[in-house]
mmCIF file of C-alpha atoms in Angstrom:
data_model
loop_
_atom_site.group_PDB
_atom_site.id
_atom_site.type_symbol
_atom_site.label_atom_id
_atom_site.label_comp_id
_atom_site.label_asym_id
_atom_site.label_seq_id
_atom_site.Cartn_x
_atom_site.Cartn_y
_atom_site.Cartn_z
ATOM 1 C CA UNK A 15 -2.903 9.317 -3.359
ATOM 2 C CA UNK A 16 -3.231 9.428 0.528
ATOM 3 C CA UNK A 17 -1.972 6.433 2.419
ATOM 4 C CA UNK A 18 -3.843 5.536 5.593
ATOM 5 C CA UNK A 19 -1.931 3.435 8.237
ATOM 6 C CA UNK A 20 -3.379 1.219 10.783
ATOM 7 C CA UNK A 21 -2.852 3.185 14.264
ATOM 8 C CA UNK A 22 -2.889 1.274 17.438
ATOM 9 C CA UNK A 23 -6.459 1.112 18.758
ATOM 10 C CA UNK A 24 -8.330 3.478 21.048
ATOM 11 C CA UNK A 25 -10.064 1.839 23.781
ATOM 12 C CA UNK A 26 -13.173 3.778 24.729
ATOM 13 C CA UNK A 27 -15.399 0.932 26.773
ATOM 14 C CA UNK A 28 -13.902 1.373 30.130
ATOM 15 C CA UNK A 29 -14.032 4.767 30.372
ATOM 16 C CA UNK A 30 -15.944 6.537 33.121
ATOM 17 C CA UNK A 31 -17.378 9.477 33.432
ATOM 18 C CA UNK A 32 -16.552 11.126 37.307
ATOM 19 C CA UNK A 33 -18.880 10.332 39.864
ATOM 20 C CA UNK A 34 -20.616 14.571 39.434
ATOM 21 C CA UNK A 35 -24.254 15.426 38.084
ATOM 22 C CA UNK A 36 -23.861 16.058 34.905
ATOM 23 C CA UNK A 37 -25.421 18.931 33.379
ATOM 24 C CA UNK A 38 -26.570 20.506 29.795
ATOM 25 C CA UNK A 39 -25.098 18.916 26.567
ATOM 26 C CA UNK A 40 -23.272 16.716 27.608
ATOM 27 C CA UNK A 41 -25.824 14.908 29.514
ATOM 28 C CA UNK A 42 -27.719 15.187 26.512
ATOM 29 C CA UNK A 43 -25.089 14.050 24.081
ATOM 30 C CA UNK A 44 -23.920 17.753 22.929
ATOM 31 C CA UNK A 45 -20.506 18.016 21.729
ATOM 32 C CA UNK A 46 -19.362 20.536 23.971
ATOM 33 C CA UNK A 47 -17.033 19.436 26.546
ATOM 34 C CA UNK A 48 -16.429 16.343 24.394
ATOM 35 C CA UNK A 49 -13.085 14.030 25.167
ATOM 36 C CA UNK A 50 -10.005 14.828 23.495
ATOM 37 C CA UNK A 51 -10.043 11.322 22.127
ATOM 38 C CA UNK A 52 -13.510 11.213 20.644
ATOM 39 C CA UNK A 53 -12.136 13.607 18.046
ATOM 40 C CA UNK A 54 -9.585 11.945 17.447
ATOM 41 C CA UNK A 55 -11.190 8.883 16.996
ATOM 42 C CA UNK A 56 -13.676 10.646 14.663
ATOM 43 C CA UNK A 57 -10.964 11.866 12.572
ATOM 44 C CA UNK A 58 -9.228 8.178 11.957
ATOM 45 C CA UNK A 59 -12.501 6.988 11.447
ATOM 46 C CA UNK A 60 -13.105 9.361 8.568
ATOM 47 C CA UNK A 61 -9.772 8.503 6.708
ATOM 48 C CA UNK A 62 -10.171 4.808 7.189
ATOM 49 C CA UNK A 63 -13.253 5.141 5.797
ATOM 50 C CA UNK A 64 -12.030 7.698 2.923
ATOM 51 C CA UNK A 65 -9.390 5.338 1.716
ATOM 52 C CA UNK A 66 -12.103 2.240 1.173
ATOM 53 C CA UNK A 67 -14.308 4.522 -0.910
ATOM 54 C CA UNK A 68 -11.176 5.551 -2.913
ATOM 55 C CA UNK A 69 -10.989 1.694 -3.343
ATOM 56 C CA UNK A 70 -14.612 1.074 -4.717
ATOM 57 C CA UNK A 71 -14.175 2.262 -8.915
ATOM 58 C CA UNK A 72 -11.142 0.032 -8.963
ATOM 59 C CA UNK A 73 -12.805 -3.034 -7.221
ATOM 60 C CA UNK A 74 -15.611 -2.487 -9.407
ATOM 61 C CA UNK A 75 -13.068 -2.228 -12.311
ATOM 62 C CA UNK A 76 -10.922 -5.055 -11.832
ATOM 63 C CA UNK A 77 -14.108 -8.102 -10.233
ATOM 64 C CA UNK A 78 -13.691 -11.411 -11.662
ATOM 65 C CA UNK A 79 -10.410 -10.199 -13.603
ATOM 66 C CA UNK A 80 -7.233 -11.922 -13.045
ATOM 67 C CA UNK A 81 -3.889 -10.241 -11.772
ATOM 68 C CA UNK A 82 -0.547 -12.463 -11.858
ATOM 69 C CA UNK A 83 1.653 -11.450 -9.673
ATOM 70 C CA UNK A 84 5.518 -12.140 -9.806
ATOM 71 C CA UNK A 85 6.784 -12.573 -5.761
ATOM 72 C CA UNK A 86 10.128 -11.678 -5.248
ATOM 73 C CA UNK A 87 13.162 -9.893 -3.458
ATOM 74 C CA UNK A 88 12.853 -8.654 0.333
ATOM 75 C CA UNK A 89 8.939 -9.571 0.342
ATOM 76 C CA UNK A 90 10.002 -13.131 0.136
ATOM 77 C CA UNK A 91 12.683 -13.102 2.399
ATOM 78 C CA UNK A 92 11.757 -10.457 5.308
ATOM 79 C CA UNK A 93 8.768 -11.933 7.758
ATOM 80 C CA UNK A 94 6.640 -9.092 8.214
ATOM 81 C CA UNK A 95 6.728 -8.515 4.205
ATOM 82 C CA UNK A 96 5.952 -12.326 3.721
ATOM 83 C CA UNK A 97 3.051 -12.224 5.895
ATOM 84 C CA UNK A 98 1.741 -8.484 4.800
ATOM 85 C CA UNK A 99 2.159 -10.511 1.003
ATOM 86 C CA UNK A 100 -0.051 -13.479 1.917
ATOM 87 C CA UNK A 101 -2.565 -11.309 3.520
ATOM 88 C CA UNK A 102 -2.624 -8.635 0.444
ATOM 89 C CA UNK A 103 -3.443 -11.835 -1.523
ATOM 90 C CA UNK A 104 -6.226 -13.581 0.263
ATOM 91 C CA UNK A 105 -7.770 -9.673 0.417
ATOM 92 C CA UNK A 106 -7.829 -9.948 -3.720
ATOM 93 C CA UNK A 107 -9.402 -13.151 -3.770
ATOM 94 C CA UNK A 108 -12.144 -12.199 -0.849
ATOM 95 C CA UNK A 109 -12.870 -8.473 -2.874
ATOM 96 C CA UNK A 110 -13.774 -10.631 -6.565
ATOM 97 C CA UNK A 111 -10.279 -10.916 -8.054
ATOM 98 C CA UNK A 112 -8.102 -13.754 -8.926
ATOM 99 C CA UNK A 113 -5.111 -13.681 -8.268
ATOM 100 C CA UNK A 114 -2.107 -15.855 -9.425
ATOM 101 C CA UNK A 115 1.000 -15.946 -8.100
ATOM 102 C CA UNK A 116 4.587 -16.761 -9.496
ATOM 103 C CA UNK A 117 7.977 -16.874 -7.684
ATOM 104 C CA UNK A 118 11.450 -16.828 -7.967
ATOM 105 C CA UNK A 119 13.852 -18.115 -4.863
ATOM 106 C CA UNK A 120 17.016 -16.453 -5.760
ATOM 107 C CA UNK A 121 18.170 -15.611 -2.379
ATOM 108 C CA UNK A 122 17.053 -19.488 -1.038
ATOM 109 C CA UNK A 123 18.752 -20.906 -4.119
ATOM 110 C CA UNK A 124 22.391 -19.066 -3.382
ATOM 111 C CA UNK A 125 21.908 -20.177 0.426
ATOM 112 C CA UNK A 126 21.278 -23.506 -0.021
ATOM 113 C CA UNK A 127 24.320 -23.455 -2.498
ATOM 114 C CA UNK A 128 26.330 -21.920 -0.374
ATOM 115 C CA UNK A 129 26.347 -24.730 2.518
ATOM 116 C CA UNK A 130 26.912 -27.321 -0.271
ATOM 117 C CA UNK A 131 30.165 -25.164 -1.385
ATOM 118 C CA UNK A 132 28.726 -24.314 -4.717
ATOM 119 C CA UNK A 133 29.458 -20.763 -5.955
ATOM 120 C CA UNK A 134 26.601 -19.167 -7.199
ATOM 121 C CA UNK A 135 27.681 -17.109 -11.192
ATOM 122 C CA UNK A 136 25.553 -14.718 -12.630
ATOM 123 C CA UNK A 137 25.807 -13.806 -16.656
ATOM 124 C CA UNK A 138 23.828 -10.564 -17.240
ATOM 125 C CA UNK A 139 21.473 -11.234 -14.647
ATOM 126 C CA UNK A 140 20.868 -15.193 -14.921
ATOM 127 C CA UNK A 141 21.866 -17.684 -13.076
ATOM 128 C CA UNK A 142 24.357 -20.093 -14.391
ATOM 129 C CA UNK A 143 22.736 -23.571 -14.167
ATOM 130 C CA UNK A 144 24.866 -26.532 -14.479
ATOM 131 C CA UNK A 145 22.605 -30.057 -14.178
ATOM 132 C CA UNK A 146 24.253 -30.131 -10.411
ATOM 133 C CA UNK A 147 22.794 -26.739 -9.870
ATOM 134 C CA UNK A 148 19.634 -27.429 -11.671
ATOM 135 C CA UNK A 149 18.891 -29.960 -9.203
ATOM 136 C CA UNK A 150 19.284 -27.757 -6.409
ATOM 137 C CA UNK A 151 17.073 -24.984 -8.485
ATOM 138 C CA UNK A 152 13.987 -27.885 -8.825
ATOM 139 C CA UNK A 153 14.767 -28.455 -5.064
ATOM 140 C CA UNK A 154 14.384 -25.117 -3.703
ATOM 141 C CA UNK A 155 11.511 -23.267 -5.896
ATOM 142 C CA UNK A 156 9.628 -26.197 -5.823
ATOM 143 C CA UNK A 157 9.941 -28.658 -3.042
ATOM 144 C CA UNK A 158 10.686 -25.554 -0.243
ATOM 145 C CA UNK A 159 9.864 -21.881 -1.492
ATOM 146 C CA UNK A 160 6.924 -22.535 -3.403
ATOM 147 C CA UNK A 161 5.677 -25.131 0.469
ATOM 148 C CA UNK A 162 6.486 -21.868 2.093
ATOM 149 C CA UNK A 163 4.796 -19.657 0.479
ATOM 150 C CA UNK A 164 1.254 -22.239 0.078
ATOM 151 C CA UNK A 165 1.328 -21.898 3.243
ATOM 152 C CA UNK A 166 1.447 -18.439 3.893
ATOM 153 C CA UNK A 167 -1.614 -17.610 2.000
ATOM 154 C CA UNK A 168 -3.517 -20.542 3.669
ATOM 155 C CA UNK A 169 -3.106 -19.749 7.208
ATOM 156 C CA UNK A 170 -5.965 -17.446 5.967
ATOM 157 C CA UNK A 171 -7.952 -19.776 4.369
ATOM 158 C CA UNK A 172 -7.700 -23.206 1.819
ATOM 159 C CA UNK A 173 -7.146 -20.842 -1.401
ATOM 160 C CA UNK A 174 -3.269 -21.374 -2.419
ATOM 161 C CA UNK A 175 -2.988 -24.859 -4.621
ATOM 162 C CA UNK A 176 1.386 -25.112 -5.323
ATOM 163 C CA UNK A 177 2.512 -26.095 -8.921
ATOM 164 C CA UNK A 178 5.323 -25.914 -11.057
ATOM 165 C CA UNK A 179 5.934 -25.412 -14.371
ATOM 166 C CA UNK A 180 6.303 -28.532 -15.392
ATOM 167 C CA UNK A 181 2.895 -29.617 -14.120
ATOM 168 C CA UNK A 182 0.873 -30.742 -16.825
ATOM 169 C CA UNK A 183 3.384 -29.107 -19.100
ATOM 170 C CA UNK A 184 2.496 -25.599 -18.485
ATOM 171 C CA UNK A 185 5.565 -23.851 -19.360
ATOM 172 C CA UNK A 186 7.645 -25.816 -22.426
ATOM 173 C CA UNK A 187 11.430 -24.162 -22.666
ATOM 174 C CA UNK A 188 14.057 -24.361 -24.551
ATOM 175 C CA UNK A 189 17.889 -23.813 -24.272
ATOM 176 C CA UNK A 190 18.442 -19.944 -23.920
ATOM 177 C CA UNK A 191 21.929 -18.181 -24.153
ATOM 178 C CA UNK A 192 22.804 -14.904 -22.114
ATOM 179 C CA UNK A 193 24.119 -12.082 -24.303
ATOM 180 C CA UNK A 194 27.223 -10.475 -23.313
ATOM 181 C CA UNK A 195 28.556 -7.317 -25.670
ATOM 182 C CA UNK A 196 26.369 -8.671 -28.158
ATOM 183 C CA UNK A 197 27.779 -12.330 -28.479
ATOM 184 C CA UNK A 198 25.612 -15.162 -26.986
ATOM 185 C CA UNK A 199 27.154 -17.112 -23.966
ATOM 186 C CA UNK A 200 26.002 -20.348 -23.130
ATOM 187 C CA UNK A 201 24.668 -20.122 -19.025
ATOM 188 C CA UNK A 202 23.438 -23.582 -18.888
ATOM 189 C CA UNK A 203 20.313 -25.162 -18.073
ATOM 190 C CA UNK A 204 18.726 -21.850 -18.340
ATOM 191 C CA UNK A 205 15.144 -21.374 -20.612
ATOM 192 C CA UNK A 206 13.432 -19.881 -22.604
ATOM 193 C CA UNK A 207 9.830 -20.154 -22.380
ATOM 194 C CA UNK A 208 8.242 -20.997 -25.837
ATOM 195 C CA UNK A 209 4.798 -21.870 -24.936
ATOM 196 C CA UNK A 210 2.140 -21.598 -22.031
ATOM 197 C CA UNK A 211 -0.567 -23.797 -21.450
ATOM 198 C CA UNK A 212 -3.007 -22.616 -19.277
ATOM 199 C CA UNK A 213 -5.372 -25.088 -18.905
ATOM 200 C CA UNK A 214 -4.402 -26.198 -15.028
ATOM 201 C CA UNK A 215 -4.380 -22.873 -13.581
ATOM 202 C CA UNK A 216 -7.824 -21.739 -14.925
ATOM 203 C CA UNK A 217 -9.112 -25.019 -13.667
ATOM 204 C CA UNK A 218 -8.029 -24.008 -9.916
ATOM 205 C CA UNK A 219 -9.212 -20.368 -10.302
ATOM 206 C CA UNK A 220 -12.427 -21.332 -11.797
ATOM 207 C CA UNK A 221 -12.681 -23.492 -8.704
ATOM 208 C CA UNK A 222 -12.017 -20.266 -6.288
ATOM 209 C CA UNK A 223 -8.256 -21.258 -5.541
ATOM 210 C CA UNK A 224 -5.015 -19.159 -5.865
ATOM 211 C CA UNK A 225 -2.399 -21.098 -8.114
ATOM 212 C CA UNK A 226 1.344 -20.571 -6.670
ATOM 213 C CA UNK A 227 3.680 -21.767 -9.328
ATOM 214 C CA UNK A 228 7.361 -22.333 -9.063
ATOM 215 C CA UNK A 229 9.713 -21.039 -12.219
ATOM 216 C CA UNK A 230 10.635 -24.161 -13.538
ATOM 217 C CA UNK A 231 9.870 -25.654 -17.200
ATOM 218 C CA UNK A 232 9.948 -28.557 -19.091
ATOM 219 C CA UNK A 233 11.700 -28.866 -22.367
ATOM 220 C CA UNK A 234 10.979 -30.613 -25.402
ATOM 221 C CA UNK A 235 13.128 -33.535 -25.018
ATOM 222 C CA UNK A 236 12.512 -33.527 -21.167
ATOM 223 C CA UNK A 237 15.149 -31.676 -19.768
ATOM 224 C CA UNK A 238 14.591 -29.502 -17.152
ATOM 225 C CA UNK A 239 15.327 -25.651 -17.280
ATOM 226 C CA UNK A 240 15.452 -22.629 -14.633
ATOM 227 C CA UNK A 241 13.173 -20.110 -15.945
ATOM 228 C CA UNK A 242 13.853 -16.418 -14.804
ATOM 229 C CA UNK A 243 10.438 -15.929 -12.583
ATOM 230 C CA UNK A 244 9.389 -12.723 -13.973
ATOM 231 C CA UNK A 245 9.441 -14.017 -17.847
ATOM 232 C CA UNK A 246 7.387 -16.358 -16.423
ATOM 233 C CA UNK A 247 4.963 -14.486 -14.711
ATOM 234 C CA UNK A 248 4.334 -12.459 -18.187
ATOM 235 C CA UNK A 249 4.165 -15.590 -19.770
ATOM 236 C CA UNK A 250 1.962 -16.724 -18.337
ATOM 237 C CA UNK A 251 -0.592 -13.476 -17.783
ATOM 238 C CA UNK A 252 -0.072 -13.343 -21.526
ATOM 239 C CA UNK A 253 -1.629 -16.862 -21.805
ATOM 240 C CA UNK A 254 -4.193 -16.715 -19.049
ATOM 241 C CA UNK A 255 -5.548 -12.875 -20.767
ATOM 242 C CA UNK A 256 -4.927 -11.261 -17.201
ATOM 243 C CA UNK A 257 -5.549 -7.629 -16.328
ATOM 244 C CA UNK A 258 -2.547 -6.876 -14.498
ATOM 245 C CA UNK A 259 1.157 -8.524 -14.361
ATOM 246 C CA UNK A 260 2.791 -6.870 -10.682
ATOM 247 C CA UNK A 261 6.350 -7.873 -10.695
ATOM 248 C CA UNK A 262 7.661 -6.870 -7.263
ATOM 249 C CA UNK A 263 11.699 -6.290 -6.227
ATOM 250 C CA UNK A 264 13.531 -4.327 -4.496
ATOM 251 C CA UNK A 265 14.101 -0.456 -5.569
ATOM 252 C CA UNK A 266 10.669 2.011 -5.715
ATOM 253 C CA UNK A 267 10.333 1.689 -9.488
ATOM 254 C CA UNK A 268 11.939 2.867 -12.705
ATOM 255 C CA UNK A 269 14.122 5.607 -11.963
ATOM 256 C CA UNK A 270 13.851 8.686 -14.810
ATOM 257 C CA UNK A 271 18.061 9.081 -14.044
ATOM 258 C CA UNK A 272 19.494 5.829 -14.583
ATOM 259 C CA UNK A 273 22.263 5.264 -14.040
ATOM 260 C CA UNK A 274 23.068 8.796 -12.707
ATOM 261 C CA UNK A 275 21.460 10.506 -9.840
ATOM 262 C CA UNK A 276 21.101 14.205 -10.774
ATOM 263 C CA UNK A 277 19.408 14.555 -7.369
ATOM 264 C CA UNK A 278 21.144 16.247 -4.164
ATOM 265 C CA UNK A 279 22.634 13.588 -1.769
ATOM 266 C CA UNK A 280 19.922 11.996 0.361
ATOM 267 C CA UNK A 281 17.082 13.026 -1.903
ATOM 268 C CA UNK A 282 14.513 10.107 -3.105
ATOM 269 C CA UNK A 283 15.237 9.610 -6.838
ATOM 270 C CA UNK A 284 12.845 10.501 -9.538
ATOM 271 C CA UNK A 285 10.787 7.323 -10.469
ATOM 272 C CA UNK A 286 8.900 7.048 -13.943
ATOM 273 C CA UNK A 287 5.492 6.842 -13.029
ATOM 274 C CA UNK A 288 4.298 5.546 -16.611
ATOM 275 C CA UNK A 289 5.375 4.486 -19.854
ATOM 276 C CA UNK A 290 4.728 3.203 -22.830
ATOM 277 C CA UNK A 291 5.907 -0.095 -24.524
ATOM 278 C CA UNK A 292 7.843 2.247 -26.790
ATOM 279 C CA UNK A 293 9.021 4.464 -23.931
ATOM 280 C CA UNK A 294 10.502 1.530 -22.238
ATOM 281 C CA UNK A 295 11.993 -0.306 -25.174
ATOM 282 C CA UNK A 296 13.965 2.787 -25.912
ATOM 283 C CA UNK A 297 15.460 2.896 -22.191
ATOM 284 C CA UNK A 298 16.161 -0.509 -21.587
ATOM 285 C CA UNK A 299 19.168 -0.691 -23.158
ATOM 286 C CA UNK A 300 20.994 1.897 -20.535
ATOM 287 C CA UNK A 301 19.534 -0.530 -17.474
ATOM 288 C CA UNK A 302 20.858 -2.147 -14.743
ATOM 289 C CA UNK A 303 21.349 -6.189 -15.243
ATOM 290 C CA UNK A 304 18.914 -6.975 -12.769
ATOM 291 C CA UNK A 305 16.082 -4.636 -13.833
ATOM 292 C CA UNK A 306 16.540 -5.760 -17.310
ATOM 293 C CA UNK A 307 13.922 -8.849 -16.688
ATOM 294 C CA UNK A 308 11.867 -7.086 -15.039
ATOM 295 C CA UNK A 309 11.314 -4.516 -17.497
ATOM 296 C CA UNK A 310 11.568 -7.088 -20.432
ATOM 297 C CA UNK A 311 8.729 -9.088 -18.588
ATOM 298 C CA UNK A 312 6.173 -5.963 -18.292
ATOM 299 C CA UNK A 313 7.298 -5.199 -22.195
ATOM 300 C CA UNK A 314 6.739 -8.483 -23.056
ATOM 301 C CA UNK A 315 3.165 -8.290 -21.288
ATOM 302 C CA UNK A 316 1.569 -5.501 -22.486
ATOM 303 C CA UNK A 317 3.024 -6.117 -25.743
ATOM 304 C CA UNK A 318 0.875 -9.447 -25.600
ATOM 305 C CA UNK A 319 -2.542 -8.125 -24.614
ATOM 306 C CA UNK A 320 -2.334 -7.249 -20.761
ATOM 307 C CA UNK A 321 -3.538 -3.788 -20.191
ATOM 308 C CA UNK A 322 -1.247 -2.732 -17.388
ATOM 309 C CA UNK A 323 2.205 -4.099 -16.434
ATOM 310 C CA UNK A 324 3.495 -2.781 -12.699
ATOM 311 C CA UNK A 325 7.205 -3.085 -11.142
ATOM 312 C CA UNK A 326 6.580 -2.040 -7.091
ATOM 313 C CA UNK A 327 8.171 -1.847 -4.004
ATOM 314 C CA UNK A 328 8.130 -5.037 -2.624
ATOM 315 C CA UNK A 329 9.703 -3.137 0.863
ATOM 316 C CA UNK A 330 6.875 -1.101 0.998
ATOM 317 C CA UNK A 331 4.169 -3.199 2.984
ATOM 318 C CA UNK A 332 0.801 -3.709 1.303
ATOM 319 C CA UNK A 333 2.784 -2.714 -1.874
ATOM 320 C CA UNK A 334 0.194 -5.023 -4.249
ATOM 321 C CA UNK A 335 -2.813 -3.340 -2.428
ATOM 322 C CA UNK A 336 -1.492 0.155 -2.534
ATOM 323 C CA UNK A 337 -1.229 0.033 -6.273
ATOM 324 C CA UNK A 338 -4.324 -1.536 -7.761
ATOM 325 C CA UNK A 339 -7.038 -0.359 -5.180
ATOM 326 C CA UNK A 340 -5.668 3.641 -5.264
ATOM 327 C CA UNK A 341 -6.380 6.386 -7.621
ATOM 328 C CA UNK A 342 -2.105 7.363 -7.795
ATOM 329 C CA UNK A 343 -1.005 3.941 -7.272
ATOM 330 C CA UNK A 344 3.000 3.687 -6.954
ATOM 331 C CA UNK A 345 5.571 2.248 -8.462
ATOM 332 C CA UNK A 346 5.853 2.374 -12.497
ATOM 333 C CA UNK A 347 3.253 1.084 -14.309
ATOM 334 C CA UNK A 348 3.801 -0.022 -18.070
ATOM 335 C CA UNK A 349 1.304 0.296 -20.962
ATOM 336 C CA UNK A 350 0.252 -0.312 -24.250
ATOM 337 C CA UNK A 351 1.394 2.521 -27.101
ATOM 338 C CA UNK A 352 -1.559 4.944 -27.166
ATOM 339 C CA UNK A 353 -3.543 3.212 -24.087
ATOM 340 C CA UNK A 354 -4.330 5.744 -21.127
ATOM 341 C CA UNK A 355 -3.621 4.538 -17.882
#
């Protein structure tokens, strides 16, 4: 996969030739005696346009198909990620796909419990949720992250349509217990999700809108329950029969020498480029708490129909477009048991 950058722009209108008669091919247009910069030029030109043909077989592949993708970690937090991330989603819906987007707020949710004194405790990589911290959780995802990033996406155009997952009751949880050395600890008002309904979020992509939803579900009895945002997002690309799940965080992918680096110091780390459900479910019990949900989520997806489930980069800019519209892609992309990539 070759990776073309944006370089800063070439001006070539005020140019001027010097005031001398000009003479044999290059008063005729000949390329001798050509400007260093009209090679160069030539040469950008040429990869720019490389890397959209590279593009065409998978915009082709995936028109009309819907990717969910899980938005998370540095891309929500640093500014040039955040806007690179609204931009690499308004580019899916212009090029025929539809994307939907779920998110997560960790980082908001520990600031904003932070200045009200509240310690934020994590049990193998969930939140604790009291009903004091619950409220905060509803606050956050839904009343400020899930404003911010709606508006993001629609500073280039009126596509993104916010929603949680209570909204007419698309995500229904139930009580769910961390497990700790086997043994089941009780973290709160954390859930489970036990059933999707879809029905609200095809209604805004059939109507050419990008759905944002918030990680929060209704239970049963109406209690209110933090869902972890990338069970979610398989969730719900389970329900909706999408193409793709994308879950992006914070590391390059899933790394072949968990948890030790067999590497020489300062050398990148090996990352598993693909696996199968069966490869992954036979590694994930020697990973890191945090990667655990993301891994569970793309097992959980492919395991329910979706083709292809990614974990990316979210530091990487254009991470989203990087991965579906190149012939390498990046990142480590999870499928089926006997499905080719």
């Amino acid at each position: 996969m070759t990776t073309t950058t944006s370089n800063p722009e070439i001006s070539t209108g005020t140019a001027k030739a010097p005031a001398t008669e000009s003479r044999g091919p290059q008063a005729s247009g000949g390329s001798r005696g050509s400007p260093p910069w009209a090679s160069r030029a030539s040469t950008e030109a040429e990869a720019k346009a490389a890397t959209l043909v590279e593009a065409l077989p998978w915009l082709d592949r995936f028109h009309g198909q819907t990717v969910v993708i899980k938005y998370g970690g540095n891309a929500m937090t640093d500014d040039g990620l955040r806007a690179g991330f609204a931009q690499d989603v308004v580019f899916l819906r212009y090029a025929g796909l539809r994307p939907v987007v779920v998110h997560g707020g960790g980082p908001q949710i520990s600031a904003h419990l932070a200045r009200l004194g509240v310690p934020s405790t994590f049990t193998a990589g969930l939140r604790v949720t009291t009903p004091e911290t619950m409220d905060v959780v509803r606050m956050v995802l839904t009343g400020q992250v899930n404003r911010d990033v709606v508006g993001l996406i629609n500073r280039h155009g009126p596509f993104a349509v916010g929603m949680s997952g209570e909204d007419a009751n698309m995500f229904t949880a139930r009580r769910r217990h961390a497990v700790v050395d086997g043994a089941p600890v009780d973290i709160g008002m954390v859930g489970e999700i036990d059933a999707v309904d879809p029905a609200a979020v095809r209604a805004l992509i059939a109507d050419g809108r990008i759905p944002v939803v918030s990680s929060v579900a209704r239970g049963t009895g109406g209690e209110v329950y933090n869902v972890n945002a990338d069970t979610a997002a398989a969730a719900l690309a389970v329900a909706l029969g999408a193409a793709k799940l994308v879950v992006l965080t914070d590391v390059e992918g899933l790394y072949a020498d968990w948890p030790a680096d067999g590497d020489a110091p300062g050398q990148p780390r090996d990352v598993i480029s693909v696996a199968t459900a069966s490869d992954l479910e036979r590694l994930l019990p020697g990973l890191s708490s945090g990667m655990v949900p993301k891994m569970e989520a793309c097992l959980r997806a492919v395991r329910g129909g979706v083709p292809q489930a990614h974990v990316l980069d979210g530091r990487l800019p254009h991470a989203v477009l990087l991965e579906i519209f190149t012939d390498s892609g990046i990142g480590t992309m999870v499928v089926p048991d006997g499905a080719s990539p």
